[in-house]
Coordinates of C-alpha atoms and ligand atoms in Angstrom, one line a residue:
M1 CA 6.5 32.8 -9.9
Q2 CA 2.9 32.0 -9.5
L3 CA 2.3 28.4 -8.9
A4 CA -1.1 26.8 -9.2
K5 CA -2.9 27.0 -5.9
S6 CA -3.5 23.2 -6.0
M7 CA 0.2 22.7 -5.4
S8 CA -0.1 24.1 -1.9
R9 CA -2.6 21.4 -1.1
L10 CA -0.4 18.5 -2.2
G11 CA 1.1 16.5 0.7
T12 CA 4.0 14.0 0.8
E13 CA 5.1 10.7 2.0
T14 CA 7.3 11.3 5.1
A15 CA 8.9 7.9 5.0
F16 CA 11.0 9.2 2.1
D17 CA 12.1 12.2 4.2
V18 CA 13.0 9.9 7.1
M19 CA 15.0 7.7 4.7
A20 CA 16.9 10.8 3.4
R21 CA 17.6 11.9 7.0
A22 CA 18.8 8.4 7.9
N23 CA 21.2 8.5 4.9
Q24 CA 22.4 11.9 5.9
L25 CA 23.3 10.5 9.4
R26 CA 25.0 7.5 7.8
A27 CA 27.0 9.9 5.7
Q28 CA 28.2 11.5 8.9
G29 CA 29.4 8.1 10.1
K30 CA 26.5 7.2 12.3
D31 CA 25.3 3.6 12.4
I32 CA 21.6 3.6 11.4
I33 CA 19.2 0.7 11.4
D34 CA 16.4 1.6 9.0
L35 CA 13.0 0.4 10.0
S36 CA 11.2 3.2 8.2
I37 CA 10.7 2.5 4.6
G38 CA 8.1 0.0 3.4
Q39 CA 10.1 -2.2 1.1
S40 CA 11.3 -5.7 1.2
D41 CA 14.9 -6.3 2.3
F42 CA 15.1 -9.3 0.0
R43 CA 16.3 -9.1 -3.6
A44 CA 13.8 -9.8 -6.4
P45 CA 14.1 -13.5 -7.4
Q46 CA 16.8 -14.1 -10.0
S47 CA 14.4 -15.5 -12.6
I48 CA 12.7 -12.1 -12.6
V49 CA 16.0 -10.2 -13.1
E50 CA 16.9 -12.6 -15.9
A51 CA 13.6 -12.0 -17.7
A52 CA 14.2 -8.2 -17.6
V53 CA 17.8 -8.6 -18.9
K54 CA 16.6 -11.0 -21.6
A55 CA 14.0 -8.5 -22.7
F56 CA 16.7 -5.8 -22.9
R57 CA 18.9 -8.1 -25.0
D58 CA 16.0 -9.2 -27.2
G59 CA 15.5 -5.6 -28.2
H60 CA 12.3 -4.7 -26.3
H61 CA 13.3 -1.0 -26.3
S62 CA 10.2 0.5 -27.9
Y63 CA 7.0 1.8 -26.7
T64 CA 4.5 -0.8 -25.7
P65 CA 0.7 -0.3 -25.9
T66 CA -0.3 2.2 -23.2
R67 CA -2.2 -0.4 -21.3
G68 CA 0.8 -2.8 -21.2
I69 CA 1.8 -5.8 -23.3
L70 CA -1.0 -8.2 -23.8
E71 CA 0.8 -11.3 -22.2
L72 CA 1.2 -9.3 -19.0
R73 CA -2.4 -8.1 -18.9
E74 CA -3.5 -11.7 -19.5
A75 CA -1.3 -12.9 -16.7
V76 CA -2.7 -10.3 -14.4
A77 CA -6.3 -11.3 -15.3
Q78 CA -5.3 -15.0 -14.6
D79 CA -3.7 -14.1 -11.3
I80 CA -6.8 -12.2 -10.2
H81 CA -8.9 -15.3 -11.1
T82 CA -6.6 -17.6 -9.2
R83 CA -6.3 -15.5 -6.1
R84 CA -9.7 -13.8 -5.9
G85 CA -11.8 -16.3 -7.8
V86 CA -13.2 -13.7 -10.2
K87 CA -13.0 -14.0 -14.0
V88 CA -11.9 -10.6 -15.4
S89 CA -10.8 -9.4 -18.8
A90 CA -7.3 -8.4 -19.7
D91 CA -9.0 -5.4 -21.5
N92 CA -9.7 -3.9 -18.1
V93 CA -6.1 -4.1 -16.9
L94 CA -3.9 -1.0 -17.1
I95 CA -0.2 -1.6 -16.3
V96 CA 1.3 1.4 -14.7
P97 CA 4.7 2.5 -13.2
G98 CA 4.0 1.5 -9.5
G99 CA 0.9 1.0 -7.3
K100 CA 0.8 4.8 -6.6
V101 CA -0.2 5.6 -10.2
T102 CA -3.5 3.7 -10.1
M103 CA -4.2 5.6 -6.9
F104 CA -3.3 8.9 -8.6
F105 CA -5.6 8.2 -11.6
A106 CA -8.5 6.9 -9.5
I107 CA -8.5 10.0 -7.2
Q108 CA -7.9 12.3 -10.2
L109 CA -11.0 10.9 -11.9
F110 CA -13.3 11.8 -9.0
A111 CA -11.7 14.7 -7.0
E112 CA -13.1 18.1 -7.6
P113 CA -14.7 20.8 -5.3
G114 CA -18.0 19.5 -4.0
A115 CA -17.0 15.9 -4.2
E116 CA -16.3 13.8 -1.1
I117 CA -13.8 11.0 -1.0
L118 CA -13.5 8.7 2.0
Y119 CA -10.0 7.5 3.0
P120 CA -8.5 5.5 5.9
N121 CA -6.9 7.5 8.7
P122 CA -4.3 6.5 9.7
G123 CA -3.6 5.3 6.2
F124 CA -1.2 5.6 3.3
P125 CA -0.5 9.4 3.2
I126 CA -0.9 9.8 -0.5
Y127 CA -4.6 9.2 -0.4
Q128 CA -5.3 12.3 1.6
S129 CA -2.7 14.3 -0.3
L130 CA -4.3 13.6 -3.6
I131 CA -7.8 14.2 -2.5
N132 CA -6.8 17.6 -1.2
Y133 CA -4.9 18.3 -4.4
G134 CA -7.9 17.6 -6.5
G135 CA -10.0 20.0 -4.3
A136 CA -12.4 17.4 -3.0
K137 CA -13.4 17.0 0.7
A138 CA -11.3 14.4 2.4
V139 CA -13.5 12.4 4.7
A140 CA -11.5 10.4 7.2
I141 CA -12.6 6.8 8.1
P142 CA -11.1 6.3 11.6
I143 CA -9.0 3.1 11.7
L144 CA -8.9 2.2 15.4
E145 CA -6.7 0.0 17.5
E146 CA -9.7 -1.2 19.5
N147 CA -11.0 -2.6 16.2
K148 CA -7.7 -4.4 15.5
F149 CA -7.1 -1.7 12.9
A150 CA -9.8 -3.0 10.6
F151 CA -12.3 -0.5 9.2
S152 CA -15.8 -0.5 10.7
A153 CA -18.6 -0.8 8.1
D154 CA -20.8 1.4 10.3
A155 CA -18.2 4.1 10.5
I156 CA -18.1 4.2 6.7
L157 CA -21.8 4.0 6.1
E158 CA -22.6 6.8 8.5
R159 CA -20.2 9.1 6.6
L160 CA -21.7 8.6 3.2
T161 CA -23.7 11.4 1.6
P162 CA -25.1 12.0 -1.9
N163 CA -21.7 13.8 -2.6
S164 CA -19.6 10.7 -1.9
R165 CA -17.9 9.7 -5.1
L166 CA -15.1 7.4 -4.1
L167 CA -14.4 5.1 -1.1
I168 CA -10.8 4.1 -0.5
L169 CA -10.2 0.8 1.2
N170 CA -6.8 -0.8 2.0
S171 CA -6.4 -4.3 3.4
P172 CA -4.0 -5.5 4.6
A173 CA -3.1 -1.9 5.6
N174 CA -0.2 0.4 5.7
P175 CA 0.7 1.6 8.4
T176 CA -1.2 -0.6 10.9
G177 CA -1.0 -4.1 9.4
G178 CA -4.8 -4.3 10.0
A179 CA -6.8 -6.6 7.7
T180 CA -10.6 -6.5 7.0
P181 CA -12.6 -9.4 8.2
R182 CA -14.9 -10.8 5.5
S183 CA -18.0 -10.2 7.7
E184 CA -17.2 -6.5 8.0
L185 CA -16.7 -6.2 4.2
E186 CA -20.0 -7.9 3.6
K187 CA -21.8 -5.6 6.0
L188 CA -20.3 -2.6 4.1
I189 CA -21.2 -3.9 0.7
N190 CA -24.8 -4.7 1.7
G191 CA -25.0 -1.0 2.9
L192 CA -23.9 0.4 -0.4
D193 CA -27.1 -0.3 -2.3
D194 CA -28.3 3.2 -1.6
Y195 CA -25.2 4.7 -3.2
P196 CA -25.1 3.3 -6.7
D197 CA -22.7 6.1 -7.9
L198 CA -20.1 5.5 -5.3
Y199 CA -16.9 3.8 -6.7
I200 CA -14.5 1.8 -4.5
L201 CA -10.7 2.0 -4.8
S202 CA -9.5 -1.2 -3.2
D203 CA -5.8 -1.0 -2.5
E204 CA -4.7 -4.6 -2.2
I205 CA -0.9 -4.1 -2.6
Y206 CA -0.2 -6.3 0.5
S207 CA -2.8 -9.0 -0.3
R208 CA -0.3 -11.8 -0.4
M209 CA 1.1 -10.9 3.0
L210 CA -1.4 -12.2 5.5
Y211 CA -0.6 -14.1 8.7
G212 CA -2.2 -16.8 10.9
E213 CA -5.9 -17.4 10.2
H214 CA -6.4 -14.3 8.1
Q215 CA -7.7 -14.7 4.5
H216 CA -7.8 -11.9 2.0
A217 CA -11.2 -10.5 1.2
S218 CA -11.7 -8.2 -1.8
P219 CA -14.8 -6.2 -2.7
L220 CA -14.2 -7.4 -6.3
E221 CA -15.6 -10.8 -5.2
Y222 CA -19.0 -9.2 -4.7
E223 CA -21.2 -9.0 -7.7
Q224 CA -23.3 -6.1 -6.4
V225 CA -20.4 -3.8 -6.5
R226 CA -18.0 -5.4 -9.0
D227 CA -18.7 -2.9 -11.7
R228 CA -17.7 -0.1 -9.4
V229 CA -14.4 -1.5 -8.0
I230 CA -11.0 -0.2 -9.0
L231 CA -8.5 -2.9 -7.9
L232 CA -5.0 -1.6 -7.1
D233 CA -2.2 -4.1 -6.9
G234 CA 1.4 -4.4 -8.1
W235 CA 4.8 -6.0 -7.9
S236 CA 6.6 -3.7 -5.4
K237 CA 5.9 -5.5 -2.2
T238 CA 5.0 -9.0 -3.3
Y239 CA 8.0 -9.6 -5.5
A240 CA 10.5 -7.2 -3.9
M241 CA 10.4 -5.0 -7.0
A242 CA 9.8 -1.6 -5.5
G243 CA 12.5 0.1 -7.5
L244 CA 11.5 -1.4 -10.8
R245 CA 8.2 0.6 -10.6
L246 CA 5.5 -1.7 -11.8
G247 CA 1.8 -1.9 -10.7
Y248 CA -1.6 -2.4 -12.2
G249 CA -5.2 -1.3 -11.9
L250 CA -8.2 -3.4 -12.8
W251 CA -10.7 -0.8 -13.9
P252 CA -14.5 -1.1 -14.4
A253 CA -15.6 -1.0 -18.0
D254 CA -16.9 2.6 -17.8
L255 CA -13.5 3.9 -16.4
I256 CA -10.8 2.1 -18.3
E257 CA -10.8 4.5 -21.2
H258 CA -10.5 7.5 -18.9
A259 CA -7.7 5.9 -16.9
T260 CA -5.9 5.0 -20.2
R261 CA -6.2 8.6 -21.3
L262 CA -4.5 9.7 -18.1
A263 CA -1.8 7.2 -18.7
V264 CA -1.1 8.3 -22.3
N265 CA -0.9 11.9 -21.0
V266 CA 1.5 11.0 -18.3
H267 CA 3.9 8.2 -19.2
S268 CA 2.8 6.6 -22.5
C269 CA 3.6 3.1 -21.3
V270 CA 5.7 1.3 -18.7
N271 CA 9.4 0.5 -19.4
A272 CA 9.2 -2.6 -21.6
P273 CA 11.8 -4.9 -19.9
T274 CA 10.2 -4.3 -16.5
Q275 CA 6.9 -5.6 -18.0
F276 CA 8.7 -8.8 -19.0
A277 CA 10.0 -9.0 -15.4
G278 CA 6.5 -8.7 -14.1
L279 CA 5.3 -11.4 -16.5
E280 CA 7.9 -13.8 -15.2
A281 CA 7.0 -12.8 -11.6
L282 CA 3.4 -13.8 -12.1
T283 CA 3.9 -16.9 -14.2
G284 CA 7.1 -18.3 -12.7
S285 CA 7.7 -20.3 -9.5
Q286 CA 6.3 -18.6 -6.4
D287 CA 8.6 -20.5 -4.0
E288 CA 11.0 -17.7 -3.3
V289 CA 8.3 -15.1 -2.5
E290 CA 6.4 -17.6 -0.4
A291 CA 9.6 -18.2 1.6
M292 CA 9.9 -14.4 1.9
F293 CA 6.4 -14.1 3.3
A294 CA 7.2 -16.9 5.8
E295 CA 10.2 -15.0 6.9
F296 CA 8.2 -11.8 7.4
D297 CA 5.8 -13.8 9.6
R298 CA 8.7 -15.1 11.7
R299 CA 9.9 -11.5 12.2
R300 CA 6.4 -10.4 13.1
Q301 CA 6.3 -13.0 15.8
F302 CA 9.7 -11.8 17.0
I303 CA 9.1 -8.0 17.0
V304 CA 5.7 -7.8 18.6
P305 CA 6.6 -9.3 22.0
K306 CA 9.9 -7.4 22.0
L307 CA 8.1 -4.1 21.5
N308 CA 5.7 -5.0 24.2
E309 CA 8.6 -5.3 26.6
L310 CA 9.5 -1.6 26.1
A311 CA 8.3 0.9 28.7
G312 CA 5.3 2.9 27.5
F313 CA 4.8 0.7 24.3
N314 CA 1.8 -1.4 23.6
C315 CA 1.9 -3.3 20.4
H316 CA -1.0 -5.0 18.7
D317 CA -0.4 -8.1 16.7
P318 CA -0.7 -7.1 13.0
S319 CA -2.7 -9.3 10.6
G320 CA -0.7 -8.5 7.4
A321 CA 1.8 -6.4 5.5
F322 CA 5.2 -5.9 7.1
Y323 CA 4.5 -3.1 9.6
V324 CA 3.9 -2.8 13.3
F325 CA 2.1 0.2 14.7
P326 CA 2.7 0.3 18.5
N327 CA 0.8 2.6 20.7
I328 CA 3.4 4.8 22.4
T329 CA 1.2 7.0 24.5
G330 CA 2.6 5.4 27.6
T331 CA 6.0 7.0 26.9
G332 CA 4.4 10.5 27.5
L333 CA 6.0 11.7 24.2
S334 CA 4.3 12.7 21.0
S335 CA 4.8 10.5 17.9
A336 CA 7.0 13.0 16.3
T337 CA 9.2 13.6 19.4
L338 CA 9.7 9.9 20.0
Q339 CA 10.4 9.2 16.4
S340 CA 13.0 12.0 16.2
R341 CA 14.7 10.9 19.5
I342 CA 14.8 7.3 18.4
L343 CA 16.5 8.3 15.1
E344 CA 18.9 11.0 16.5
E345 CA 19.8 9.3 19.8
A346 CA 19.4 5.6 19.1
G347 CA 20.2 5.5 15.4
V348 CA 16.9 3.7 14.5
A349 CA 14.7 5.1 11.7
T350 CA 11.0 4.7 12.2
V351 CA 8.0 6.8 11.0
P352 CA 5.8 8.9 13.3
G353 CA 2.1 7.8 13.3
T354 CA 1.1 11.4 12.3
S355 CA 2.7 10.9 8.9
F356 CA -0.3 8.7 8.2
G357 CA -3.0 11.2 9.3
N358 CA -4.0 13.0 12.5
L359 CA -5.4 9.9 13.9
G360 CA -1.9 8.4 13.9
E361 CA -0.9 10.5 16.9
G362 CA 0.2 8.2 19.7
Y363 CA 1.7 5.6 17.4
I364 CA 4.9 5.0 15.5
R365 CA 5.4 2.7 12.5
L366 CA 8.2 0.2 12.3
S367 CA 8.8 -1.9 9.2
Y368 CA 10.0 -5.4 9.9
A369 CA 11.3 -5.8 6.4
N370 CA 14.8 -6.1 8.0
S371 CA 16.8 -9.0 9.5
I372 CA 15.9 -10.5 12.9
E373 CA 19.4 -9.5 14.0
N374 CA 18.9 -5.8 13.1
I375 CA 15.4 -5.8 14.5
G376 CA 16.7 -7.2 17.8
L377 CA 19.5 -4.6 17.9
A378 CA 17.1 -1.8 17.0
I379 CA 14.9 -2.6 19.9
E380 CA 17.8 -2.9 22.4
R381 CA 18.9 0.6 21.2
I382 CA 15.3 2.0 21.7
K383 CA 15.2 0.5 25.1
S384 CA 18.5 2.2 26.1
I385 CA 17.1 5.7 25.4
L386 CA 13.7 5.0 26.9
Ligands
LIG401 N1 -0.5 1.4 -1.5 C1 0.0 1.2 -0.2 C2 -0.9 0.9 0.9 C3 1.4 1.3 0.0 O1 1.8 1.2 1.2 C4 2.2 1.6 -1.1 C5 3.7 1.8 -0.9 O2 4.2 1.9 0.2 C6 1.7 1.8 -2.3 C7 0.3 1.7 -2.5 C8 2.5 2.2 -3.5 O3 3.2 1.2 -4.0 P1 4.3 1.4 -5.2 O4 5.6 1.6 -4.6 O5 4.2 0.2 -6.1 O6 3.9 2.7 -5.9

């Protein structure tokens, strides 16, 4: 067999490997607390489930338009207007099976040998994987603890070259929980005038999960760059719908046709009942999901001081999403060794920081999308092996 060389450059998302190992240990009878995978432990609100069931019953079993049903695209455009204050057209919305698909398409459109794509490191691992797969140069933007895990505009601007094609931003961020302050975003945007061909992929999948004083800031809000912003968002995190696979991209006018062509080559359209579920999610009551975010905030306030009590741990207070990314250099162990010992000896699944890029060494990621009781127990168990 002679596989295409590009396949050897494709990475993975280790969180799924950790989940598989945790399930294997469970099958052997071990009691595992899973703080590894980034998905809500809540169920999707019942009204969303009912909307999907109704769509099944009403006979929505056919292909939909590739870009998605019009009502859903209009609801997305309305939601963007409500939450980001920007009027956009439903014609620029492409509904896809999960947030990852917008990422795949955006990177696919720009990655080729000679092109440079900037991505956050540590960051969601699929960015770097897909840049490498496409043969482009992956240029790491260091995301530093000393900067509260927000990007530094200067660090980005000094890495731009005439070959830079795409800049990937993620706020609030996986795995750090860092969020971009508006002042830093403005500084970045003001520096982009010299790079008119640079597009921005803004991954805002955690935009509804921000805590304390933090307010979401999107590059889409800035007219100077609006026609170069690809906005990635979806339903997986916000509405606890990760397994239903639903996401969207808002594409600039000159890219939407290209993205749609990729979609028609890959999946034709998204499962129709899921689209109706997504419509109900956006247009129905937000009370349940708001209560879910409040509960995540309560857990965040619980887990951070607890982690700071652990010998060798130093945990920064995250601004958003549902992850903590403690610095574990004080334990004297590497991220991978500590993660493996915590899983095998303490029965707690976490993800090593290096799964998110080489700059994740010295950290582990824990998801607090789990009950306070389980989080407390997990930390007791980690303490006992430290
Ligand atoms: N973007 C970020 C930053 C994520 O953390 C994730 C999932 O963990 C995704 C995108 C992908 O979301 P989805 O499950 O909808 O494909």
